Amino acid sequence: MDAVSAVRAAPRPAVLRDLGRQGYEPVWHAMQRFTDSRDDATADEVWVVEHDPVFTLGQAGKDEHVLAPGDIPVLHVDRGGQVTYHGPGQIVVYPLLDLRRLGIGVRDYVCRIEQAIIDTLDEWNIGAERLEGAPGVYVGGVKVAALGIRVRRGCSFHGLALNVALDLEPFHRINPCGYAGMQVTSVLDLGGPSGIAPVKPVLLSHLARQFGLELQPTPGLPDLTTRL
């Protein structure tokens, strides 16, 4: 049995937390605390959120790629990658997974996330693809989803951002992912739904399938007091 078949053969329970709309910083710090406090017995979690407007610069991020942030805050964070924008109308998903336990390497992890997004867009007959050397998902060379991940002690945090129906103007204030002139689009502009509600369950279903997870909805952020 190959690695993909092994993961999918026995779905593993995982907690799903739909956080609604939240500021970026509190969720980011909660991810860090969860990852630092988890142990071999900790169940995996998947967090889905819509962020207030923010630009984030990854560990390789250069300030020169933030051209004119205006009234949108800029945060330096501990994910990989350069600069991106988060805002209302964008689905952000943070898979907090023990990759060692799942038997998944980092490259495979990234490919599975990209495939989940590609399969999601296919539900609306949007033909998407990955590009060699440029993590994310593209339609006709235009970026519709960004990835920025971090793996610590074999456990993943940060994740993906799928542009569904958001104001794309803030992307003109940066060089998206560090590329001057990179074009960015949304599911809505590609002929898909006009809101995130119909897209969210489809994306989560495809992510669960890629990682062999059975998502169990649980409200709110985790209580870490018993593990700190």
mmCIF file of C-alpha atoms in Angstrom:
data_model
loop_
_atom_site.group_PDB
_atom_site.id
_atom_site.type_symbol
_atom_site.label_atom_id
_atom_site.label_comp_id
_atom_site.label_asym_id
_atom_site.label_seq_id
_atom_site.Cartn_x
_atom_site.Cartn_y
_atom_site.Cartn_z
ATOM 1 C CA MET A 1 0.000 0.000 0.000
ATOM 2 C CA ASP A 2 1.520 3.374 -0.981
ATOM 3 C CA ALA A 3 1.664 6.373 1.369
ATOM 4 C CA VAL A 4 -1.424 8.057 -0.089
ATOM 5 C CA SER A 5 -3.500 4.879 0.181
ATOM 6 C CA ALA A 6 -2.304 4.268 3.726
ATOM 7 C CA VAL A 7 -3.345 7.727 4.888
ATOM 8 C CA ARG A 8 -6.762 7.469 3.234
ATOM 9 C CA ALA A 9 -7.475 3.914 4.366
ATOM 10 C CA ALA A 10 -8.349 4.832 7.953
ATOM 11 C CA PRO A 11 -9.636 8.399 8.464
ATOM 12 C CA ARG A 12 -8.193 9.925 11.606
ATOM 13 C CA PRO A 13 -10.424 12.176 13.745
ATOM 14 C CA ALA A 14 -9.372 15.819 13.695
ATOM 15 C CA VAL A 15 -10.886 18.895 15.303
ATOM 16 C CA LEU A 16 -12.367 21.516 12.963
ATOM 17 C CA ARG A 17 -12.586 25.053 14.325
ATOM 18 C CA ASP A 18 -14.496 27.610 12.272
ATOM 19 C CA LEU A 19 -13.350 30.888 13.818
ATOM 20 C CA GLY A 20 -15.443 33.238 11.695
ATOM 21 C CA ARG A 21 -13.874 36.662 11.171
ATOM 22 C CA GLN A 22 -10.870 37.405 13.367
ATOM 23 C CA GLY A 23 -7.850 39.654 13.583
ATOM 24 C CA TYR A 24 -4.690 37.976 12.336
ATOM 25 C CA GLU A 25 -2.416 38.357 15.341
ATOM 26 C CA PRO A 26 -4.495 36.578 18.026
ATOM 27 C CA VAL A 27 -5.047 33.562 15.757
ATOM 28 C CA TRP A 28 -1.363 33.460 14.796
ATOM 29 C CA HIS A 29 -0.253 33.419 18.422
ATOM 30 C CA ALA A 30 -2.851 30.766 19.256
ATOM 31 C CA MET A 31 -1.406 28.590 16.466
ATOM 32 C CA GLN A 32 2.056 29.008 17.929
ATOM 33 C CA ARG A 33 0.868 28.066 21.426
ATOM 34 C CA PHE A 34 -1.014 25.040 20.142
ATOM 35 C CA THR A 35 1.984 23.796 18.156
ATOM 36 C CA ASP A 36 4.431 24.359 21.014
ATOM 37 C CA SER A 37 2.216 22.638 23.584
ATOM 38 C CA ARG A 38 1.098 19.596 21.580
ATOM 39 C CA ASP A 39 2.540 16.137 22.122
ATOM 40 C CA ASP A 40 2.382 12.793 20.344
ATOM 41 C CA ALA A 41 -1.148 12.170 21.616
ATOM 42 C CA THR A 42 -2.596 15.561 20.614
ATOM 43 C CA ALA A 43 -5.311 15.339 17.974
ATOM 44 C CA ASP A 44 -4.718 17.245 14.755
ATOM 45 C CA GLU A 45 -6.784 20.375 14.187
ATOM 46 C CA VAL A 46 -7.886 22.391 11.158
ATOM 47 C CA TRP A 47 -8.750 26.048 11.686
ATOM 48 C CA VAL A 48 -10.682 28.076 9.113
ATOM 49 C CA VAL A 49 -10.967 31.842 9.406
ATOM 50 C CA GLU A 50 -11.654 35.090 7.571
ATOM 51 C CA HIS A 51 -9.133 37.746 8.611
ATOM 52 C CA ASP A 52 -9.462 41.475 9.026
ATOM 53 C CA PRO A 53 -7.334 43.307 6.422
ATOM 54 C CA VAL A 54 -3.603 42.735 6.976
ATOM 55 C CA PHE A 55 -0.367 42.325 5.039
ATOM 56 C CA THR A 56 1.935 39.594 6.334
ATOM 57 C CA LEU A 57 5.615 39.215 5.547
ATOM 58 C CA GLY A 58 7.082 35.720 5.876
ATOM 59 C CA GLN A 59 10.533 34.865 7.159
ATOM 60 C CA ALA A 60 12.076 35.615 3.760
ATOM 61 C CA GLY A 61 9.937 38.714 3.355
ATOM 62 C CA LYS A 62 11.546 41.969 2.283
ATOM 63 C CA ASP A 63 10.054 45.323 3.230
ATOM 64 C CA GLU A 64 10.710 46.564 -0.306
ATOM 65 C CA HIS A 65 7.875 44.336 -1.539
ATOM 66 C CA VAL A 66 5.382 46.332 0.536
ATOM 67 C CA LEU A 67 4.878 49.262 -1.817
ATOM 68 C CA ALA A 68 2.136 51.391 -0.259
ATOM 69 C CA PRO A 69 0.312 49.700 2.659
ATOM 70 C CA GLY A 70 -1.727 52.784 3.515
ATOM 71 C CA ASP A 71 -4.083 52.066 6.392
ATOM 72 C CA ILE A 72 -3.576 48.279 6.303
ATOM 73 C CA PRO A 73 -1.214 46.983 9.017
ATOM 74 C CA VAL A 74 1.934 45.032 8.121
ATOM 75 C CA LEU A 75 3.067 42.105 10.282
ATOM 76 C CA HIS A 76 6.329 40.161 10.144
ATOM 77 C CA VAL A 77 5.421 36.531 10.865
ATOM 78 C CA ASP A 78 7.133 33.144 11.138
ATOM 79 C CA ARG A 79 5.776 31.380 8.055
ATOM 80 C CA GLY A 80 7.693 30.735 4.879
ATOM 81 C CA GLY A 81 7.402 32.950 1.851
ATOM 82 C CA GLN A 82 7.270 36.649 1.101
ATOM 83 C CA VAL A 83 4.374 39.114 1.399
ATOM 84 C CA THR A 84 0.661 38.496 0.945
ATOM 85 C CA TYR A 85 -2.664 40.071 1.838
ATOM 86 C CA HIS A 86 -5.494 38.687 3.940
ATOM 87 C CA GLY A 87 -8.935 40.223 4.075
ATOM 88 C CA PRO A 88 -12.694 39.615 4.186
ATOM 89 C CA GLY A 89 -13.941 37.376 1.389
ATOM 90 C CA GLN A 90 -10.855 35.172 1.526
ATOM 91 C CA ILE A 91 -10.871 31.693 3.089
ATOM 92 C CA VAL A 92 -7.802 31.078 5.221
ATOM 93 C CA VAL A 93 -7.217 27.521 6.452
ATOM 94 C CA TYR A 94 -4.582 26.504 8.991
ATOM 95 C CA PRO A 95 -3.952 22.722 9.030
ATOM 96 C CA LEU A 96 -2.296 21.966 12.380
ATOM 97 C CA LEU A 97 -1.112 18.466 11.572
ATOM 98 C CA ASP A 98 1.478 16.059 12.952
ATOM 99 C CA LEU A 99 3.133 15.260 9.636
ATOM 100 C CA ARG A 100 5.359 12.586 11.180
ATOM 101 C CA ARG A 101 2.328 10.708 12.455
ATOM 102 C CA LEU A 102 0.698 10.963 9.032
ATOM 103 C CA GLY A 103 3.913 9.878 7.311
ATOM 104 C CA ILE A 104 3.920 12.967 5.076
ATOM 105 C CA GLY A 105 6.969 15.018 4.054
ATOM 106 C CA VAL A 106 6.887 18.774 3.557
ATOM 107 C CA ARG A 107 6.900 18.621 -0.257
ATOM 108 C CA ASP A 108 4.035 16.113 -0.252
ATOM 109 C CA TYR A 109 2.172 18.261 2.292
ATOM 110 C CA VAL A 110 2.357 21.301 0.003
ATOM 111 C CA CYS A 111 1.272 19.260 -3.041
ATOM 112 C CA ARG A 112 -1.747 17.890 -1.184
ATOM 113 C CA ILE A 113 -2.889 21.357 -0.137
ATOM 114 C CA GLU A 114 -2.540 22.582 -3.709
ATOM 115 C CA GLN A 115 -4.468 19.561 -4.981
ATOM 116 C CA ALA A 116 -7.295 20.178 -2.511
ATOM 117 C CA ILE A 117 -7.627 23.739 -3.856
ATOM 118 C CA ILE A 118 -7.469 22.540 -7.475
ATOM 119 C CA ASP A 119 -10.188 19.950 -6.783
ATOM 120 C CA THR A 120 -12.302 22.583 -5.031
ATOM 121 C CA LEU A 121 -12.165 24.947 -8.003
ATOM 122 C CA ASP A 122 -13.023 22.094 -10.332
ATOM 123 C CA GLU A 123 -16.412 21.907 -8.582
ATOM 124 C CA TRP A 124 -17.218 25.173 -10.412
ATOM 125 C CA ASN A 125 -15.500 24.114 -13.655
ATOM 126 C CA ILE A 126 -12.543 26.385 -12.958
ATOM 127 C CA GLY A 127 -9.422 24.753 -14.356
ATOM 128 C CA ALA A 128 -6.578 25.480 -11.935
ATOM 129 C CA GLU A 129 -2.992 24.312 -11.773
ATOM 130 C CA ARG A 130 0.228 24.526 -9.795
ATOM 131 C CA LEU A 131 3.352 26.175 -11.221
ATOM 132 C CA GLU A 132 6.812 24.710 -10.763
ATOM 133 C CA GLY A 133 8.837 26.714 -8.250
ATOM 134 C CA ALA A 134 5.947 29.012 -7.306
ATOM 135 C CA PRO A 135 3.845 27.518 -4.464
ATOM 136 C CA GLY A 136 0.147 28.267 -4.733
ATOM 137 C CA VAL A 137 -2.635 27.669 -7.224
ATOM 138 C CA TYR A 138 -3.076 29.494 -10.533
ATOM 139 C CA VAL A 139 -5.650 29.867 -13.299
ATOM 140 C CA GLY A 140 -4.122 30.834 -16.624
ATOM 141 C CA GLY A 141 -0.980 31.966 -14.821
ATOM 142 C CA VAL A 142 -2.945 34.250 -12.469
ATOM 143 C CA LYS A 143 -2.775 33.452 -8.745
ATOM 144 C CA VAL A 144 -5.993 32.540 -6.942
ATOM 145 C CA ALA A 145 -4.566 30.899 -3.799
ATOM 146 C CA ALA A 146 -1.393 31.420 -1.776
ATOM 147 C CA LEU A 147 0.486 29.071 0.543
ATOM 148 C CA GLY A 148 2.696 29.973 3.467
ATOM 149 C CA ILE A 149 3.626 27.200 5.875
ATOM 150 C CA ARG A 150 5.846 26.447 8.843
ATOM 151 C CA VAL A 151 6.812 23.047 10.237
ATOM 152 C CA ARG A 152 8.136 22.797 13.792
ATOM 153 C CA ARG A 153 9.071 19.465 15.404
ATOM 154 C CA GLY A 154 7.312 17.716 12.525
ATOM 155 C CA CYS A 155 4.049 19.628 13.047
ATOM 156 C CA SER A 156 2.586 22.103 10.569
ATOM 157 C CA PHE A 157 1.036 25.501 11.156
ATOM 158 C CA HIS A 158 0.101 28.512 9.030
ATOM 159 C CA GLY A 159 -1.444 27.317 5.746
ATOM 160 C CA LEU A 160 -3.403 28.535 2.730
ATOM 161 C CA ALA A 161 -5.455 31.495 1.572
ATOM 162 C CA LEU A 162 -8.044 31.125 -1.208
ATOM 163 C CA ASN A 163 -9.357 34.335 -2.760
ATOM 164 C CA VAL A 164 -13.098 33.813 -3.081
ATOM 165 C CA ALA A 165 -14.920 37.146 -3.241
ATOM 166 C CA LEU A 166 -12.687 39.859 -1.853
ATOM 167 C CA ASP A 167 -11.552 43.319 -2.843
ATOM 168 C CA LEU A 168 -8.328 42.680 -4.780
ATOM 169 C CA GLU A 169 -7.153 46.323 -4.659
ATOM 170 C CA PRO A 170 -4.777 45.768 -1.691
ATOM 171 C CA PHE A 171 -2.738 43.328 -3.792
ATOM 172 C CA HIS A 172 -1.749 46.340 -5.924
ATOM 173 C CA ARG A 173 -0.068 47.804 -2.837
ATOM 174 C CA ILE A 174 2.444 44.930 -2.675
ATOM 175 C CA ASN A 175 4.512 42.659 -4.892
ATOM 176 C CA PRO A 176 2.456 39.509 -4.186
ATOM 177 C CA CYS A 177 4.715 36.709 -2.950
ATOM 178 C CA GLY A 178 7.686 38.905 -3.847
ATOM 179 C CA TYR A 179 6.930 39.088 -7.593
ATOM 180 C CA ALA A 180 6.516 42.540 -9.105
ATOM 181 C CA GLY A 181 3.495 42.657 -11.362
ATOM 182 C CA MET A 182 2.093 39.288 -10.337
ATOM 183 C CA GLN A 183 -1.592 39.171 -11.196
ATOM 184 C CA VAL A 184 -4.096 37.965 -8.605
ATOM 185 C CA THR A 185 -7.683 36.864 -9.146
ATOM 186 C CA SER A 186 -10.623 35.484 -7.180
ATOM 187 C CA VAL A 187 -13.099 32.629 -7.468
ATOM 188 C CA LEU A 188 -15.849 35.186 -8.087
ATOM 189 C CA ASP A 189 -13.968 36.788 -10.983
ATOM 190 C CA LEU A 190 -13.435 33.307 -12.450
ATOM 191 C CA GLY A 191 -17.177 32.677 -12.554
ATOM 192 C CA GLY A 192 -17.560 30.985 -9.175
ATOM 193 C CA PRO A 193 -19.707 31.808 -6.116
ATOM 194 C CA SER A 194 -20.113 35.368 -4.859
ATOM 195 C CA GLY A 195 -19.414 34.469 -1.240
ATOM 196 C CA ILE A 196 -17.354 32.093 0.866
ATOM 197 C CA ALA A 197 -20.296 30.128 2.340
ATOM 198 C CA PRO A 198 -20.657 27.602 -0.525
ATOM 199 C CA VAL A 199 -16.888 27.277 -1.057
ATOM 200 C CA LYS A 200 -15.790 26.655 2.526
ATOM 201 C CA PRO A 201 -17.333 23.178 3.051
ATOM 202 C CA VAL A 202 -16.102 22.005 -0.350
ATOM 203 C CA LEU A 203 -12.533 23.117 0.376
ATOM 204 C CA LEU A 204 -12.573 21.533 3.841
ATOM 205 C CA SER A 205 -13.924 18.290 2.412
ATOM 206 C CA HIS A 206 -11.139 18.095 -0.163
ATOM 207 C CA LEU A 207 -8.501 18.923 2.455
ATOM 208 C CA ALA A 208 -9.862 16.198 4.734
ATOM 209 C CA ARG A 209 -9.728 13.709 1.879
ATOM 210 C CA GLN A 210 -6.151 14.621 0.988
ATOM 211 C CA PHE A 211 -4.951 14.057 4.553
ATOM 212 C CA GLY A 212 -7.230 11.175 5.521
ATOM 213 C CA LEU A 213 -9.028 13.172 8.204
ATOM 214 C CA GLU A 214 -12.516 13.001 9.643
ATOM 215 C CA LEU A 215 -13.263 16.585 10.674
ATOM 216 C CA GLN A 216 -15.204 17.039 13.898
ATOM 217 C CA PRO A 217 -16.565 20.601 14.362
ATOM 218 C CA THR A 218 -15.661 22.122 17.730
ATOM 219 C CA PRO A 219 -16.404 25.763 18.641
ATOM 220 C CA GLY A 220 -13.822 28.329 19.673
ATOM 221 C CA LEU A 221 -10.076 28.266 20.076
ATOM 222 C CA PRO A 222 -8.516 25.399 22.067
ATOM 223 C CA ASP A 223 -8.085 25.643 25.837
ATOM 224 C CA LEU A 224 -4.346 25.140 26.231
ATOM 225 C CA THR A 225 -4.151 25.799 29.964
ATOM 226 C CA THR A 226 -3.957 22.096 30.821
ATOM 227 C CA ARG A 227 -0.987 21.603 28.485
ATOM 228 C CA LEU A 228 1.121 24.702 29.138
#
